[in-house]
Short mmCIF file of C-alpha atoms and ligand atoms in Angstrom, two decimals:
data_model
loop_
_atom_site.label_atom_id
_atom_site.label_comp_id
_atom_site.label_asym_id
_atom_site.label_seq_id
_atom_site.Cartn_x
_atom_site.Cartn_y
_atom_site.Cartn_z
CA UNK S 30 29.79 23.12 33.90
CA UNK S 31 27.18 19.90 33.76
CA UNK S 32 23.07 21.27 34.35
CA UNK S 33 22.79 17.72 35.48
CA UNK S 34 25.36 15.11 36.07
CA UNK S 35 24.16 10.98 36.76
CA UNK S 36 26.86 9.49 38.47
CA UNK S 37 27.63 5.79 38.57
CA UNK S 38 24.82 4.45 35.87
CA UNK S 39 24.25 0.99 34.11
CA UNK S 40 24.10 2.24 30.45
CA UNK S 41 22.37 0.04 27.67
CA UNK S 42 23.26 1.12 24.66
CA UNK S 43 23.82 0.10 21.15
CA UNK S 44 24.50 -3.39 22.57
CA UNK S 45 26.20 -2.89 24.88
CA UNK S 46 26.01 -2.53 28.91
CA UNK S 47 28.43 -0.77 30.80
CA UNK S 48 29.12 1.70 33.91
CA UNK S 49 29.65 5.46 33.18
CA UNK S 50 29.04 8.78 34.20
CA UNK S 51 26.35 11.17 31.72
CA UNK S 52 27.04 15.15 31.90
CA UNK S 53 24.39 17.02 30.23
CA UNK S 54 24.36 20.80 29.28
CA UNK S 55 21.74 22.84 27.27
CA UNK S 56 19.68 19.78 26.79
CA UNK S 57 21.87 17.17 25.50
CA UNK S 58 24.36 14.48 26.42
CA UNK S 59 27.90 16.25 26.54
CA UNK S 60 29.99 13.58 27.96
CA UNK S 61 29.66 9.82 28.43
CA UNK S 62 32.61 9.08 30.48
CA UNK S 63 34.16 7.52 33.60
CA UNK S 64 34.90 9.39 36.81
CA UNK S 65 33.27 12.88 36.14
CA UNK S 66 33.90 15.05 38.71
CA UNK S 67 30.64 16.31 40.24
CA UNK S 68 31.96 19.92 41.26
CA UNK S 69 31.55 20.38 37.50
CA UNK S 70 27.52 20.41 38.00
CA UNK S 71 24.88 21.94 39.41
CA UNK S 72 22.85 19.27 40.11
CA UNK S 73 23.74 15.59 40.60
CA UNK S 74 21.73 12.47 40.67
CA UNK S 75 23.50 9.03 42.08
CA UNK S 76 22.34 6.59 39.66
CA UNK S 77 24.06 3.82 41.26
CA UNK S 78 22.51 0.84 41.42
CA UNK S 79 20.20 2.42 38.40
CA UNK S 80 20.02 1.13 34.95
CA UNK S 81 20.24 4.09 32.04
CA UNK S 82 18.63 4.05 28.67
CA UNK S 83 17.42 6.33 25.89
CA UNK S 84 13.76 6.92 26.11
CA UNK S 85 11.48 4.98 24.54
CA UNK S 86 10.48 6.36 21.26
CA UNK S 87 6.86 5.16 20.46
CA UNK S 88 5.70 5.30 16.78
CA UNK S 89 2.06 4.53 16.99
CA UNK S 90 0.25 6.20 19.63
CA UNK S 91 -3.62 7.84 19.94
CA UNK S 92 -3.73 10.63 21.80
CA UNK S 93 -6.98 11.84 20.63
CA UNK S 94 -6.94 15.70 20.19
CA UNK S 95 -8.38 17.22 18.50
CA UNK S 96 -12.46 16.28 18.93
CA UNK S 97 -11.69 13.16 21.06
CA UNK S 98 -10.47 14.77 24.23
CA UNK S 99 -12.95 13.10 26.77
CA UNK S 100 -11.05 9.85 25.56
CA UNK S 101 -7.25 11.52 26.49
CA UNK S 102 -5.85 14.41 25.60
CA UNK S 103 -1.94 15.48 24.50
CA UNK S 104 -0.83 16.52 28.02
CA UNK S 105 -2.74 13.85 29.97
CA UNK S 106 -1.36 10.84 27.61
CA UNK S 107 1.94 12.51 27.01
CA UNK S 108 2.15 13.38 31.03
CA UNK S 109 1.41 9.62 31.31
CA UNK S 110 3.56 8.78 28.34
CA UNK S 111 7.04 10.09 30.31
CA UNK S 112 6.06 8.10 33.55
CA UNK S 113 6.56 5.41 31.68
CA UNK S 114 9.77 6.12 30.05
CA UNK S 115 8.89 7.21 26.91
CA UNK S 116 10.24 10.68 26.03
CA UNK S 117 9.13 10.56 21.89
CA UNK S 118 5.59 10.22 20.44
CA UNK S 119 4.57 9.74 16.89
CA UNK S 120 0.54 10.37 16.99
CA UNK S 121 -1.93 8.62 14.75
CA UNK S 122 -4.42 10.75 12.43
CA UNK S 123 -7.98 9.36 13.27
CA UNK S 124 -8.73 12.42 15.20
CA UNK S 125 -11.48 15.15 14.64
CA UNK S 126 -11.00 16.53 12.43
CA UNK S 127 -9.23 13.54 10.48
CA UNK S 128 -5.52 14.55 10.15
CA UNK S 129 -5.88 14.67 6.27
CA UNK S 130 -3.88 17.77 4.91
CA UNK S 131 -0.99 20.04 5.84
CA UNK S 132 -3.59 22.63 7.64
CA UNK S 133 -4.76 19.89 10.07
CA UNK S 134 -1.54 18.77 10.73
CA UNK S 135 0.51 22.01 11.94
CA UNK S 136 -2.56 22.65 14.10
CA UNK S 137 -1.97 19.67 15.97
CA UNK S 138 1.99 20.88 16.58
CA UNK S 139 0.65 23.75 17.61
CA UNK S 140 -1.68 22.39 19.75
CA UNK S 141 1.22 19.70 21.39
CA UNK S 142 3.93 23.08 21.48
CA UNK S 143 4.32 24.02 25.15
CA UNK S 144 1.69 21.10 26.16
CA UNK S 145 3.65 18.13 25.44
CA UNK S 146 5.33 16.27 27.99
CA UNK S 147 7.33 14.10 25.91
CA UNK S 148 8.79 15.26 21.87
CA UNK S 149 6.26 14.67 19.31
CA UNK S 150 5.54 14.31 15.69
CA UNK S 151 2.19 13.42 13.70
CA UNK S 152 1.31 11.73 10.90
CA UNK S 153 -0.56 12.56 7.61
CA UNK S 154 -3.48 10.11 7.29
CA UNK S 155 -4.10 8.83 3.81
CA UNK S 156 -7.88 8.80 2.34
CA UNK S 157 -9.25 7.96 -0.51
CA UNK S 158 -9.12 11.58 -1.50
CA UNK S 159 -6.06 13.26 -0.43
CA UNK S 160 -3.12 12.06 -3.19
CA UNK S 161 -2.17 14.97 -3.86
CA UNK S 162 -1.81 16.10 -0.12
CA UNK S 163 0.84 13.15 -0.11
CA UNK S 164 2.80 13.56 -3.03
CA UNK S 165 3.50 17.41 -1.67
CA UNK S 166 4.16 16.52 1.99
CA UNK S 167 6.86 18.33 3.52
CA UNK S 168 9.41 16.05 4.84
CA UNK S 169 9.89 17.83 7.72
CA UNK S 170 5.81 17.71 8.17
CA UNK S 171 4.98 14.58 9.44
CA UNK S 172 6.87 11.59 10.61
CA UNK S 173 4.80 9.50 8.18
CA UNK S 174 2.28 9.29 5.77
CA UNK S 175 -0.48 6.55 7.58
CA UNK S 176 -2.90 4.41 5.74
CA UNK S 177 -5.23 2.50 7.17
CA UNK S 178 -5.96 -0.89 4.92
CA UNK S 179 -8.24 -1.93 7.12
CA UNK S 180 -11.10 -0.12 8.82
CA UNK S 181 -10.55 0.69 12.47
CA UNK S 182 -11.49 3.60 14.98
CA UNK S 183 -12.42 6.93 12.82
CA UNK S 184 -13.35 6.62 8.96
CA UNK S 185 -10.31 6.32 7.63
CA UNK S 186 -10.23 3.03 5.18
CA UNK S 187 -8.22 3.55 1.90
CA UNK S 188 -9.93 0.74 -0.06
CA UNK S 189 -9.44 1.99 -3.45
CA UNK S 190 -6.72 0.30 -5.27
CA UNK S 191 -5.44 3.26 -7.55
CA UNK S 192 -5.25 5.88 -4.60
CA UNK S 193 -3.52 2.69 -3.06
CA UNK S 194 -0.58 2.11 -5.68
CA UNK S 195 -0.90 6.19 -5.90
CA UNK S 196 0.31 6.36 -2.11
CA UNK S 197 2.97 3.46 -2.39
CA UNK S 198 4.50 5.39 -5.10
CA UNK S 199 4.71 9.03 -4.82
CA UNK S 200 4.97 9.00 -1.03
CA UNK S 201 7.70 11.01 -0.02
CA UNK S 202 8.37 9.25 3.40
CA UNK S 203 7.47 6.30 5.05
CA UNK S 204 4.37 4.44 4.53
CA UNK S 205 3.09 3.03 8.08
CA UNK S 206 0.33 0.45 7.50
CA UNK S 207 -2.92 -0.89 9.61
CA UNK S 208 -3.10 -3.77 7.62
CA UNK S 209 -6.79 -6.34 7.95
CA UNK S 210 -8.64 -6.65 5.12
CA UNK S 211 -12.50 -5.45 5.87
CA UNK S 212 -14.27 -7.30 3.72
CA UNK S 213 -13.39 -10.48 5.82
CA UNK S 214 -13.65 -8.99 8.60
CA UNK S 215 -17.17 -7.65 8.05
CA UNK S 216 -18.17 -10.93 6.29
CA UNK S 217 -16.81 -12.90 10.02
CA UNK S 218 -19.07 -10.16 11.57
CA UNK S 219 -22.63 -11.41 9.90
CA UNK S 220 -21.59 -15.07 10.99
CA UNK S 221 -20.85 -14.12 14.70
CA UNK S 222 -24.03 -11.92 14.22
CA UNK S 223 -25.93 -15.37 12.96
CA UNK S 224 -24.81 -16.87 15.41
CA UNK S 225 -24.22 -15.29 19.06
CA UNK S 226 -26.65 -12.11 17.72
CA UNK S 227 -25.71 -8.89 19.63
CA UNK S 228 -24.06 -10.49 22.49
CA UNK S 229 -21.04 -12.21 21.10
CA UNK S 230 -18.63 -13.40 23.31
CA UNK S 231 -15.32 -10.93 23.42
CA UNK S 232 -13.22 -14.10 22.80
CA UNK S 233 -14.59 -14.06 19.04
CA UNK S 234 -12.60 -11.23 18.53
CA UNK S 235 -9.61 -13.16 16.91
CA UNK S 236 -11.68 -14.84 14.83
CA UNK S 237 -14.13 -12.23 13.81
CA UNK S 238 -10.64 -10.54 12.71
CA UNK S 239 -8.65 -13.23 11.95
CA UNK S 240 -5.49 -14.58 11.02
CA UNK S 241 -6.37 -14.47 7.13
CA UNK S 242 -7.72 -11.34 7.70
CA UNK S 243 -4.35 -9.48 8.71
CA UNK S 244 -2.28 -11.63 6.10
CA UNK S 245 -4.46 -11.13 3.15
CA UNK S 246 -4.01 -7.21 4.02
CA UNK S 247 -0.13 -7.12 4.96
CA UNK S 248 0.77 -9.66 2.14
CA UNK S 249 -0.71 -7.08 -0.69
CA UNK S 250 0.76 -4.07 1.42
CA UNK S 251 4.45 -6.00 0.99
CA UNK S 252 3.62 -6.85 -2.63
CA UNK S 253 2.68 -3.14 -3.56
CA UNK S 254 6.03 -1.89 -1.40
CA UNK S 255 8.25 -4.30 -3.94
CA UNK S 256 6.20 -2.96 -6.59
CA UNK S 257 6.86 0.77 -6.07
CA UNK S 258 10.15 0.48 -4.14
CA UNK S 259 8.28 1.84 -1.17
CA UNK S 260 9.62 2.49 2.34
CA UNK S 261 6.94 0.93 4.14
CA UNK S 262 6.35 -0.09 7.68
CA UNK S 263 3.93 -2.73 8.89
CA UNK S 264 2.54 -1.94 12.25
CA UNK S 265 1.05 -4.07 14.91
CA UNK S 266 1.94 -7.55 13.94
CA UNK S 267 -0.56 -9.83 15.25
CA UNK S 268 0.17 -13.36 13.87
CA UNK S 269 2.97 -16.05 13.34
CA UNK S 270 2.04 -16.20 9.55
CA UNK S 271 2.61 -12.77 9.00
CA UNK S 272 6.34 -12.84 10.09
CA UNK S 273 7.27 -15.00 6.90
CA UNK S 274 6.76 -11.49 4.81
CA UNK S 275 9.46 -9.97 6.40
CA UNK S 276 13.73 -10.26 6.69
CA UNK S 277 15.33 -11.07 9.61
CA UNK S 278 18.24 -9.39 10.92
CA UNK S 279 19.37 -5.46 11.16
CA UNK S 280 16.97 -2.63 10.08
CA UNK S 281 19.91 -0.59 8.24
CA UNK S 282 19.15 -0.89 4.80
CA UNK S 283 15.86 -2.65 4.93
CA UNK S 284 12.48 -0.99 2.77
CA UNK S 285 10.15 -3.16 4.36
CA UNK S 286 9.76 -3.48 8.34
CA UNK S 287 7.38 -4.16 10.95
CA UNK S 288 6.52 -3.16 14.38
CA UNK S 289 5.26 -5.33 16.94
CA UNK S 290 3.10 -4.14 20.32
CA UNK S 291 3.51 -4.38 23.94
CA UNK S 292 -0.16 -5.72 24.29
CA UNK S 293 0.18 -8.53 21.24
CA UNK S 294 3.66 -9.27 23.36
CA UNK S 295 1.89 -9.75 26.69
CA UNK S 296 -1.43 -11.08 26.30
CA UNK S 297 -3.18 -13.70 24.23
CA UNK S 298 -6.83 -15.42 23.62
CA UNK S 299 -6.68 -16.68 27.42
CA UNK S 300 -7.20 -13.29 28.52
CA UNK S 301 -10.22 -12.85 26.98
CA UNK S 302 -12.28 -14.12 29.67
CA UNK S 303 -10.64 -11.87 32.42
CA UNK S 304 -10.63 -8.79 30.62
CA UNK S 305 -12.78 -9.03 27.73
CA UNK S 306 -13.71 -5.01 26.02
CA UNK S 307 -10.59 -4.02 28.02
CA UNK S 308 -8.11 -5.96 25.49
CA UNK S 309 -10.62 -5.37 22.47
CA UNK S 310 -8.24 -3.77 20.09
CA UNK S 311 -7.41 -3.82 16.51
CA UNK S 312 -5.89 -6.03 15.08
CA UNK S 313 -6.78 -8.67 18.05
CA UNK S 314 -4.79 -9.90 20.07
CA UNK S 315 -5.14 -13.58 19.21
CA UNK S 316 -3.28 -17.10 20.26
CA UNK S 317 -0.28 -17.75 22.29
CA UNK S 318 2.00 -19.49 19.39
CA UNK S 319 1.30 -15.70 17.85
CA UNK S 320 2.51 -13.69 21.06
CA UNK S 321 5.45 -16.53 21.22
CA UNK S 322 6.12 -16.35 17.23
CA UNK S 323 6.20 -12.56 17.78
CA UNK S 324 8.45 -12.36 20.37
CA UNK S 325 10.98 -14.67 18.81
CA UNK S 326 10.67 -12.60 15.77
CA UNK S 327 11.79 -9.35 17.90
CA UNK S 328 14.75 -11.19 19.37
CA UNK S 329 16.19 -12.22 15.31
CA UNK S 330 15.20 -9.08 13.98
CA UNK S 331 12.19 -9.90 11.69
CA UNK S 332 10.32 -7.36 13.99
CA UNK S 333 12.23 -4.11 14.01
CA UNK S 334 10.63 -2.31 16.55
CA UNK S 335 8.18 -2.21 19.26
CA UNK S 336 5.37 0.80 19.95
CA UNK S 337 2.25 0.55 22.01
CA UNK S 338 -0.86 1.87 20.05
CA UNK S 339 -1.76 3.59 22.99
CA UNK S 340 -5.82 4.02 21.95
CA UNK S 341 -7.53 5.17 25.17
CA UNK S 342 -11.17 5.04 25.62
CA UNK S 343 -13.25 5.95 28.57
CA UNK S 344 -14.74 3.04 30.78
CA UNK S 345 -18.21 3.79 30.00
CA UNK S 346 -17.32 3.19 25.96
CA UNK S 347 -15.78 -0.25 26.99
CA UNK S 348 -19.10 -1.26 28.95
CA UNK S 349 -20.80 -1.82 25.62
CA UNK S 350 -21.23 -5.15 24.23
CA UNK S 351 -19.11 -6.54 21.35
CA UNK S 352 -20.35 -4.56 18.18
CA UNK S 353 -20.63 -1.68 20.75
CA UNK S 354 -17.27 -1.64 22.67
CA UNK S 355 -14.39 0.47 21.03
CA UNK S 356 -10.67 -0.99 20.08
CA UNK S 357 -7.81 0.16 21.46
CA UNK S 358 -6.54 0.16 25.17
CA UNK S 359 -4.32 2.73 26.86
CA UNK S 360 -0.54 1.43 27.09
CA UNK S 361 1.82 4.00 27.30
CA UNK S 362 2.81 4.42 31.37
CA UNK S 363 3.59 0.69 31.40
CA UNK S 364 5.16 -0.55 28.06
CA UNK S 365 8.87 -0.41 29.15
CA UNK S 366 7.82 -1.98 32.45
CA UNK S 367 6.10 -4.81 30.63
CA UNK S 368 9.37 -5.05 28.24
CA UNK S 369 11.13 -4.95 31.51
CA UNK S 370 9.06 -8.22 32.72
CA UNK S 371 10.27 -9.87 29.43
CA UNK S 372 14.10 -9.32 30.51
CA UNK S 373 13.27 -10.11 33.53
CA UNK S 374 11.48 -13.81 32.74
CA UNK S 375 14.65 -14.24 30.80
CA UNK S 376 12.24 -13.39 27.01
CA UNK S 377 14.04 -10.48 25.91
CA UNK S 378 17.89 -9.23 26.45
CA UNK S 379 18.25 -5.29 27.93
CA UNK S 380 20.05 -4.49 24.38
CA UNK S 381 17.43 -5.89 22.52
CA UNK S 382 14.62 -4.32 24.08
CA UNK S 383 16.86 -0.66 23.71
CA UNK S 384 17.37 -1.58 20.31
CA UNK S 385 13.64 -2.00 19.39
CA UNK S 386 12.03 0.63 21.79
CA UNK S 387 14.76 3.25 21.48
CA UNK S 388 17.40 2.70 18.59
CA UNK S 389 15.28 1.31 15.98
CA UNK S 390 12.65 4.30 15.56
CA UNK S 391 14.91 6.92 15.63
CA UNK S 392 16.81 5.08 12.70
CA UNK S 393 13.26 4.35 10.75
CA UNK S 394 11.68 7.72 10.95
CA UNK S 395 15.30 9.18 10.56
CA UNK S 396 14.77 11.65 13.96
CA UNK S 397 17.57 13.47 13.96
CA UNK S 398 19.70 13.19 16.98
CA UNK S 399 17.53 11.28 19.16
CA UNK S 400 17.43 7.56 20.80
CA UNK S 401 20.98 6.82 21.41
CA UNK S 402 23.14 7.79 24.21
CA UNK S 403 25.64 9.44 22.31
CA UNK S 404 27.28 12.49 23.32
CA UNK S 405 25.96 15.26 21.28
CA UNK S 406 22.04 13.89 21.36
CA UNK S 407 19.37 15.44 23.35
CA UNK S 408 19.18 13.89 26.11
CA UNK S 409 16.22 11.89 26.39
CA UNK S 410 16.88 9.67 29.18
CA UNK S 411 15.15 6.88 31.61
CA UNK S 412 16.59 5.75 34.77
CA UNK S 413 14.77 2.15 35.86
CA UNK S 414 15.30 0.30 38.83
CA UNK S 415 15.70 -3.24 37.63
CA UNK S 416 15.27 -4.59 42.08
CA UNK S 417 11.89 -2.22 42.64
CA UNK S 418 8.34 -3.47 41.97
CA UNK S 419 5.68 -1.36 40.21
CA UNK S 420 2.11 -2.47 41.20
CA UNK S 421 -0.45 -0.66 39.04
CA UNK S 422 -3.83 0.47 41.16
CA UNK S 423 -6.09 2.65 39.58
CA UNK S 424 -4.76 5.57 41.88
CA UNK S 425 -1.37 5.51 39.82
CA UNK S 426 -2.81 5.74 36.19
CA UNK S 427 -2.48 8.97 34.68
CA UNK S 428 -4.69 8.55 31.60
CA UNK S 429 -7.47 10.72 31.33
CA UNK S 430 -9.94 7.15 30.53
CA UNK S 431 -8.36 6.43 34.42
CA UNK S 432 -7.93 2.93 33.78
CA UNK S 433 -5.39 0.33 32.88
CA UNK S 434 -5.99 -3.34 31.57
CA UNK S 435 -2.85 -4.14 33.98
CA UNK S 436 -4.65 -2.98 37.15
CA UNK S 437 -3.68 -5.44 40.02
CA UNK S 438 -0.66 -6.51 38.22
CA UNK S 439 2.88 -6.07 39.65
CA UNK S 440 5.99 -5.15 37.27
CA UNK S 441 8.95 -6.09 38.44
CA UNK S 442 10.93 -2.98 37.51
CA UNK S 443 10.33 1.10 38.32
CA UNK S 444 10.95 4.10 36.29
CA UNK S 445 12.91 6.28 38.67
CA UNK S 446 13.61 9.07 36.40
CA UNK S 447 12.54 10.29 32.98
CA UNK S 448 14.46 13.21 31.12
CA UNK S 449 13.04 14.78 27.99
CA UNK S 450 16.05 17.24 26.54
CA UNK S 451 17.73 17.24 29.70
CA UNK S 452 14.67 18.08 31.82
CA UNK S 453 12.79 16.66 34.47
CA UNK S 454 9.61 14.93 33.23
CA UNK S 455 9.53 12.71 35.82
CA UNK S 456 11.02 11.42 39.13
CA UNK S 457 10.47 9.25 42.10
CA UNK S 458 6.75 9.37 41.30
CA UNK S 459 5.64 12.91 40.84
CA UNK S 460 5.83 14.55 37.46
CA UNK S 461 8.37 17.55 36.85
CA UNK S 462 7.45 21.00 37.01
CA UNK S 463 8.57 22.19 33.64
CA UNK S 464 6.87 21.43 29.93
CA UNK S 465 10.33 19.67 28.15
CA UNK S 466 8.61 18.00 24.98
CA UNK S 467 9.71 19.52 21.66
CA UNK S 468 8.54 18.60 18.10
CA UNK S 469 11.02 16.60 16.42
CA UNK S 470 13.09 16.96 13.30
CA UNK S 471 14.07 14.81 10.72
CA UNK S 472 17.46 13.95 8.85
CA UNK S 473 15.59 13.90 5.46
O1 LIG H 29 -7.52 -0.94 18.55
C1 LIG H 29 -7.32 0.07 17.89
N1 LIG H 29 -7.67 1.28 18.34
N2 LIG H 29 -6.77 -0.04 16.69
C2 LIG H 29 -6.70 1.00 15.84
O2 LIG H 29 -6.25 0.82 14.74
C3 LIG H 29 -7.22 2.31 16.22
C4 LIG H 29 -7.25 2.46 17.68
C5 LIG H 29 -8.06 3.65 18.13
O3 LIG H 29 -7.85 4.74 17.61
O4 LIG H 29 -8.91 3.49 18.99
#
């Protein structure tokens, strides 16, 4: 006997798209197969019609707890996180107190245990202190060890070059990577500052943290990885340049990979003017030829998968001026939508955008039985309908920070139905009753 049975569903999977019946039981896929007979289930959903794909596992996102929480909080983003079809989280360290050592880690899985919408795993944040916190990191811990080699939100620049080749050695797991270089960047600063003073215009943002900025920083974080043999991961790709340090083609096998973001695949320096503080993030957004470069990379593989750095803050923060206004926007209940609008303007192919969002960071973090449909895996599963708009008012936003930079705009896809381990999170608007989200473990 099936707890839940979808009848009649579009599956994308592993690159392929085909119709099939799903039968879950005690939280995972049991059977993938044709004609499944629904007396065999309690409950049955009709996904005819409906397209069916493993939830979007999102390896970079900010959900501020602890000592952040009037910026978002785990159960508002992760509540907003399954609306969107994303049933996996991997949450950043810059938190309060920073995520530094084994003691403030487990208190954030204890914190996300029970509250949790979607699963979830943290990293370890590297300082310029904490080497030895890294080199005895339980595998099982953290989902990776992050190192910020650039300054961004929180204090949490490693700029010393021993702790550096320290991390990129004796890390156990991966090394994820905010790669500018400050110096630049602050030096950029003083000649916006020279000339705009306080009020610099929000479009100075890509060049205040520029193109050289994020290469001089990811070059030396690729050239320490093929020092030390490191497993590293580059995240947020921002320019074309960039893509030159890294292979095309499948992420089985490769050490050195990158990530690419919803917002660096949707907007570029025209957006500036529109939306100014609201698409303030780090590293900036910057020119169309980089969103188009980036894209293209996604579609040959030199981008292995995409996250959102979902970095919420509240709409008074943004109000500042330049120097003032925070980085980071709030992302996660409309990344697979915006992916969606990529298929949809013919940018992106259904497998690819699985294969990046769902396949590939399940395979880099080595999650153990997660994003695939494969019988046997929990089943962490998104039903969208591909013929239904999604217009974002303010209204629909879940985030605690209650706004969206995509406010007004119109998707042209819906998430019908999200499942975390076989539960309802979501469906046909409302959010499910039940707490599904579990912390995740690791085939290490
Ligand atoms: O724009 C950003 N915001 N980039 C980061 O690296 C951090 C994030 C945040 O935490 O606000």
């Amino acid at each position: 006997m099936y707890d839940l049975l979808l009848l009649n569903a579009t599956l994308v999977n592993e690159g392929r798209v085909f119709r099939a019946d799903v039968g879950i039981r005690d939280q995972r896929i049991e059977t993938i197969a044709k004609d499944l007979s629904s007396s065999a289930a309690t409950q049955v959903m009709d996904a005819t019609g409906l397209h069916l794909l493993p939830g979007m596992i999102d390896d970079q996102v900010h959900f501020r707890e602890p000592g952040l929480t009037h910026k978002g909080d785990i159960a508002t983003e992760s509540a907003a996180a399954v609306a969107g079809g994303i049933t996996t989280y991997m949450e950043m360290p810059n938190v309060n107190p920073l995520t530094i050592n084994a003691q403030t880690l487990e208190d954030k899985y204890q914190r996300a245990t029970g509250r949790s919408h979607a699963n979830f795993a943290f990293y370890l944040g590297a300082s310029n202190d904490n080497l030895e916190e890294i080199k005895n990191l339980d595998p099982q811990a953290a989902c990776g060890v992050k190192v910020f080699m650039g300054a961004s939100t929180g204090n949490m620049l490693v700029d010393n070059p021993e702790v550096l080749d320290g991390i990129f050695a004796h890390a156990p797991i991966l090394v994820a990577t905010h790669c500018e270089d400050s110096p630049m960047i602050q030096a950029n600063e003083a000649l916006a500052r020279e000339k705009y003073g306080e009020d610099v215009p929000f479009s100075e943002h890509p060049n205040i943290r520029s193109e050289e900025a994020c290469w001089k920083s990811s070059s030396f974080a690729v050239a320490l990885a093929k020092k030390h043999g490191t497993r590293l991961h580059v995240l947020h790709i921002t320019t074309a340049k960039e893509l030159a340090l890294f292979e095309p083609g499948e992420l089985k096998g490769k050490r050195i990979t990158a990530e690419a973001c919803v917002h660096h695949l949707w907007f570029s320096e025209e957006d500036y003017e529109r939306l100014g503080a609201q698409i303030k993030c780090n590293p900036a957004i910057k020119r169309k030829e980089d969103r188009d470069a980036i894209l293209q990379a996604v579609a040959e593989g030199r981008i292995d998968i995409i996250a959102t750095d979902h970095a919420p803050h509240t709409w008074e923060e943004k109000q500042g001026s330049y120097f003032k206004a925070p980085a980071g926007l709030p992302l996660v209940q409309h990344a697979l939508p915006s992916l969606l609008d990529h298929y949809q303007a013919g940018r992106l192919s259904l497998e690819t955008i699985v294969q990046k969002a769902c396949h590939n960071p399940a395979v880099a973090f080595q999650v153990k039985d997660r994003g695939y449909l494969r019988e046997g895996y929990f089943a962490d599963l998104v039903l969208v309908d591909l013929q239904k708009e999604t217009t974002v008012t303010k209204e629909s936003l879940l985030y605690k920070c209650g706004w969206s930079p995509f406010e007004g705009h119109t998707f042209q896809s819906r998430i019908v139905t999200t499942l975390v381990n076989g539960g309802i999170a979501w469906h046909d608007g409302l959010p499910g009753q039940k707490i599904h989200g579990q912390r995740l473990m690791f085939n290490r």
